[in-house]
């Protein structure tokens, strides 16, 4: 073991073949001192930064490289030897620098400043105008190289102008929701606009009345980035203000009894006003009241005559000059009066009444309480749906609703246990535009029909022109994505737009809509410009559509009508290709119909739209996208087949014929009760559901893919079991109502909601209470209850916006059963509350303390608001350092030194040859006669050498000097054996030796050294 280690050590550190002297050690010491010294000097002078400076210690490897050089004895001349050593020491130094991760340091004394303006409703218009004047005056003092930008905020934040050397913001153009104040989001967005390589500063104009967000994280981040926040407090203090704090409603009511509600009115000073209380929109109290400073309680009698949901609104109309904010003059609340569950039938007001009237008539005959409602009137919150045990959509398309209404339905099913049934028809399921919506999530079927191999597909091309209204391009992108959601997985979609850099182009060419996630990213990153003409984009669109193998093709154009029209020849191509075009004129100049847009739609057989509100755009695009989904309608006669047993089919042995249905695919967890028989042998392996049922959360949903009216289902309407089928189907999916001993009450207190649950069970026991609250912006939160009294539980809900909140509560515990033994107890109840206005409208003074904290934690200042005295662009400032990696330069240097090292050690240089490269060449002026004379002279020289004495040679011509003999390498021979005799060597075979004193070439010197070495290696001759 020791010998192996000793051998390895000798290999790594062989003995030196040269004496170590100060002269030989000098290169090592100089290189190490230079490497370390240069590193310290570069860092001290802020030219270079080493990320891992400790790795510079690897320069000690120079000792090993130096020792190998000393022990190697390379046999090089001293100059080349020293040069090779210096190159290798330089390579070690560069390698150490490289591993230390060098970064080039750049100093920048420019400043980038963001003005951040609070535009929430608590800030008056005069204060905003004053801030804009302050900005305009202070920005004139900005040095030419500095940058300034502007962002505004309320509930959300937006950049009005990014930091630039030229500041041109004269008015506010960004649409900001003013019903809340979110300083955190404003600071986060503004800091993201500030570059890291410049000194950054934020100037905040606000009242400090934050209603959303938390500042701790963003303030720490700003401090770490060395971004200071100077604050300009917007101070105000209302002297007169009155608001309706809340309306207290009874939590446990019975039909036919009279109750009392209480309206709580708060005021900063006493006054008078008119109080109006409405029940489901109808006034029940109108009277003039007097209120005092502080809180005033006003009683209102209530009489509840029938079950259902009752919503109450209390409004105060104060005298002039007695109120500052009108948004907080109203409070809302609701009561659910329990009774027999009802059924809500939703229909399309533009559709055929025969689709839903037979269904409603049969349900009424079955003693069901039925309410009929148009799709546009569908409630927007789950609380309003509590009175309904089941909801039926009868051939009503998705464009009759908005996203809030469909989300309310989804929450009602999942959290409140409401049943849901969708009845088929041309306006339902996929053809109705429900693909990738909240309704599809809860249904037992999906609109993806990929198992249909021969299903015809459609192709849709969308042309986007910049929309010149607040956040217009954002709207255009949003509705384009919504339109793609409606399409099937195999349908193709492409989007064209005008880009300021690339002109007319495809954002993405016709692509299967199933790649929605990829396409949405391309849409979000698109830059939509002001298109000069429709010609090029429509030309590109028809080229793509004609190349597609889709059976149905359509184009949608959204524009303000400014671009010049397409040529008649191009429009004829659309007509010949049977491609229809629908146009959407968004805020055209002059607010008149544009002839360009209307003519394109009329000529190609499309539709023309001119919406008056951006909120109408999603419904338009969904409606247009549905034109490609007609292939999902199957118009053929068939008799349904039973796929599985179900209570829905109780007492039903045979089913009548249907005339058509909508293609869908059953979800894996759905129960298919009825199915469509295959129409051909190719479809035998495919299952088309007719009736499917599924449990979703607390509720149950069903899908009947054919009609129950007098079109596809006319034989069913005349069927004797039609009423029984509908009764059993709606009963199966309806919410199961159970008697509960839990009482739920809710109310709003400031910026939070209070949920109270009381247990009125006969026997006392502990309950584990859990709950969930849902509200605006499709947001929901879990509730954490704590016991605040005997059989009384409470949870607090931080409110996140104005609107309706619904609450579902479940209790679990034990009870004494009928046999006297402990039994499991499970109960649930539902309720809700309404936040009529945001906490933003309960701020009646500025919060200067919060603004001072922001300035203190970020190293900023509290400014006076005087543009003359406030210095925002100081002349003396600390430069901001930035760095970037430069290891690539060191790699280049290392790559250059490696071949140089090899060249110095392995290549033999003949400096005389090298010098010859640079000597001037002699001109050859020999003529033909001169060449002939030389030839004769050569022949005479030859005659002399063959036997004639040299004296006979012509004395007039000199003999040219002989060339030195060529030394040829003798062939390798084996040493002679002792018995062998050496033959005599002829003089002619012996190599002629050069004359003494003749200069030897390098080749001759090497050959002589080799011969001497061979003689040493020969064995001695034996006598």
XYZ file of C-alpha atoms in Angstrom, residues 322-567:
246
model
C -75.741 66.601 4.334
C -73.981 63.802 2.448
C -70.673 63.400 0.608
C -70.768 59.824 -0.718
C -73.903 58.466 -2.361
C -72.507 54.945 -2.781
C -72.996 54.056 0.904
C -76.634 55.113 1.171
C -78.005 51.614 0.647
C -77.935 48.277 2.482
C -79.300 44.894 1.395
C -80.299 41.625 3.011
C -82.228 38.475 2.245
C -84.513 35.899 3.887
C -85.236 32.373 2.721
C -88.713 31.210 3.746
C -88.732 27.437 3.756
C -91.547 25.657 1.986
C -92.127 23.059 -0.660
C -89.266 23.105 -3.135
C -89.839 24.741 -6.492
C -88.588 24.046 -10.017
C -87.125 26.828 -12.134
C -87.515 26.414 -15.905
C -85.186 28.670 -17.940
C -85.990 29.261 -21.613
C -84.779 31.241 -24.625
C -87.060 34.248 -25.204
C -86.130 34.233 -28.899
C -86.805 30.519 -29.247
C -89.921 28.438 -29.884
C -92.319 28.319 -26.886
C -93.240 24.758 -27.906
C -89.801 23.716 -26.646
C -90.731 24.323 -23.006
C -94.494 24.884 -22.666
C -95.452 21.148 -22.782
C -92.819 20.439 -20.129
C -94.092 23.185 -17.787
C -97.690 22.057 -18.295
C -96.854 18.461 -17.341
C -94.938 19.535 -14.229
C -97.873 21.637 -13.096
C -100.152 18.624 -13.549
C -97.757 16.671 -11.326
C -98.419 19.232 -8.542
C -94.957 20.789 -8.881
C -94.422 24.483 -8.175
C -92.817 25.834 -11.315
C -91.323 29.251 -12.017
C -90.557 30.170 -15.622
C -87.744 32.619 -16.362
C -85.923 33.925 -19.431
C -82.206 33.274 -19.594
C -81.266 36.958 -19.418
C -83.144 37.251 -16.076
C -81.355 34.320 -14.440
C -80.074 35.231 -10.914
C -76.467 36.258 -10.544
C -75.848 34.806 -7.078
C -76.441 31.360 -5.518
C -78.447 32.824 -2.624
C -81.269 33.745 -4.994
C -81.415 30.114 -6.133
C -81.914 28.659 -2.654
C -85.748 28.398 -3.012
C -85.359 26.083 -6.021
C -84.801 22.371 -5.576
C -83.997 21.906 -9.258
C -83.246 24.080 -12.295
C -83.991 23.147 -15.914
C -82.324 24.699 -18.977
C -84.605 23.978 -21.950
C -82.891 24.617 -25.300
C -81.453 27.942 -24.125
C -78.023 28.921 -25.566
C -75.046 30.033 -23.512
C -74.975 33.522 -25.014
C -78.151 34.316 -23.055
C -76.050 34.292 -19.866
C -72.818 35.845 -18.697
C -70.062 34.173 -16.750
C -71.375 35.379 -13.384
C -74.775 33.764 -13.916
C -73.311 30.418 -14.987
C -70.916 30.481 -12.027
C -73.861 31.122 -9.697
C -75.545 27.994 -11.088
C -72.387 25.935 -10.601
C -71.969 27.109 -6.986
C -75.630 26.458 -6.252
C -75.316 22.867 -7.423
C -71.998 22.102 -5.759
C -72.422 23.937 -2.439
C -76.188 24.184 -1.956
C -77.285 20.839 -3.428
C -79.560 22.241 -6.156
C -80.462 19.777 -8.934
C -79.833 20.686 -12.575
C -81.164 19.303 -15.872
C -80.209 20.394 -19.381
C -82.683 19.459 -22.101
C -81.339 19.125 -25.642
C -82.016 21.030 -28.822
C -80.150 23.272 -31.272
C -79.463 25.765 -28.466
C -78.105 23.300 -25.915
C -74.873 21.478 -25.128
C -72.136 21.986 -27.784
C -74.277 23.742 -30.431
C -75.510 26.079 -27.701
C -71.961 27.197 -26.840
C -71.525 25.446 -23.462
C -68.157 23.898 -24.311
C -65.509 24.778 -21.686
C -67.999 26.670 -19.492
C -68.982 26.313 -15.849
C -72.096 24.396 -16.954
C -70.040 21.740 -18.747
C -68.096 21.189 -15.521
C -71.224 20.154 -13.618
C -72.990 18.162 -16.365
C -72.662 14.369 -16.628
C -71.624 14.740 -20.281
C -68.896 16.634 -22.091
C -69.152 18.390 -25.456
C -65.922 16.770 -26.684
C -66.975 14.103 -29.179
C -63.588 12.791 -30.280
C -64.935 9.239 -30.553
C -66.906 10.310 -33.667
C -64.302 9.533 -36.340
C -66.331 10.826 -39.300
C -67.738 13.916 -37.627
C -67.320 16.936 -39.932
C -65.217 19.731 -38.515
C -65.340 23.488 -38.902
C -62.749 26.200 -39.460
C -62.921 29.710 -38.003
C -60.655 32.663 -38.857
C -60.752 35.756 -36.623
C -59.378 39.143 -37.698
C -58.563 41.513 -34.831
C -58.223 45.253 -35.349
C -57.131 47.503 -32.483
C -60.159 48.466 -30.372
C -60.055 52.176 -29.530
C -61.769 52.179 -26.153
C -60.330 51.694 -22.624
C -58.533 48.327 -22.486
C -59.899 47.629 -25.973
C -57.173 45.200 -27.036
C -57.552 43.354 -23.739
C -61.248 42.935 -24.496
C -60.448 41.724 -28.008
C -58.070 39.067 -26.702
C -60.506 37.986 -23.992
C -63.461 37.461 -26.307
C -61.265 35.704 -28.883
C -60.283 33.145 -26.260
C -63.928 32.803 -25.229
C -64.907 32.117 -28.838
C -62.254 29.376 -29.121
C -63.615 27.695 -25.996
C -66.922 27.133 -27.751
C -65.313 25.164 -30.593
C -64.784 21.423 -30.578
C -61.442 19.742 -30.089
C -61.059 19.002 -33.825
C -62.391 22.323 -35.105
C -59.727 24.617 -36.522
C -59.207 28.238 -35.540
C -56.754 30.915 -36.615
C -56.282 34.562 -35.653
C -54.951 37.380 -37.857
C -53.930 40.885 -36.825
C -51.886 43.866 -37.910
C -48.551 44.235 -36.149
C -46.737 47.591 -36.195
C -43.426 45.825 -36.841
C -44.376 42.893 -39.079
C -47.549 44.216 -40.719
C -50.416 41.830 -41.466
C -49.688 38.377 -40.107
C -51.155 35.274 -38.540
C -50.926 35.278 -34.765
C -51.352 31.558 -35.327
C -52.564 29.775 -38.448
C -55.506 27.358 -38.487
C -54.902 25.037 -35.553
C -57.125 22.483 -33.744
C -59.047 24.255 -30.984
C -58.093 21.423 -28.623
C -54.715 23.163 -28.234
C -56.449 25.977 -26.363
C -53.755 26.364 -23.701
C -51.041 26.955 -26.305
C -53.216 29.256 -28.399
C -54.244 31.406 -25.429
C -50.577 32.180 -24.695
C -50.068 33.351 -28.282
C -53.174 35.543 -28.066
C -52.029 37.113 -24.795
C -48.623 38.031 -26.250
C -50.016 39.464 -29.516
C -49.449 43.134 -30.395
C -52.582 44.376 -32.180
C -52.139 47.524 -34.268
C -54.228 49.917 -36.360
C -54.862 48.041 -39.612
C -54.745 50.243 -42.780
C -56.746 47.853 -45.017
C -58.838 44.680 -44.839
C -57.414 43.437 -48.162
C -54.259 41.712 -46.947
C -55.653 40.074 -43.794
C -58.767 38.843 -45.598
C -56.538 37.546 -48.406
C -54.448 35.588 -45.921
C -57.597 34.351 -44.189
C -59.263 32.984 -47.333
C -55.978 31.338 -48.385
C -55.898 29.473 -45.083
C -59.588 28.570 -45.113
C -59.474 27.274 -48.692
C -56.521 25.059 -47.794
C -58.449 23.559 -44.856
C -60.450 20.344 -45.257
C -63.169 21.580 -42.884
C -66.744 21.241 -44.102
C -67.964 24.465 -42.473
C -65.923 27.678 -42.700
C -66.538 31.075 -41.150
C -64.708 34.359 -40.500
C -65.255 37.004 -37.818
C -63.896 40.561 -38.149
C -63.789 42.931 -35.170
C -62.901 46.530 -36.064
C -63.985 50.147 -35.821
C -64.500 50.238 -39.586
C -61.528 52.496 -40.391
C -59.528 50.149 -42.679
C -60.130 50.451 -46.393
C -62.455 47.790 -47.863
C -61.468 44.588 -49.607
C -61.669 44.311 -53.395
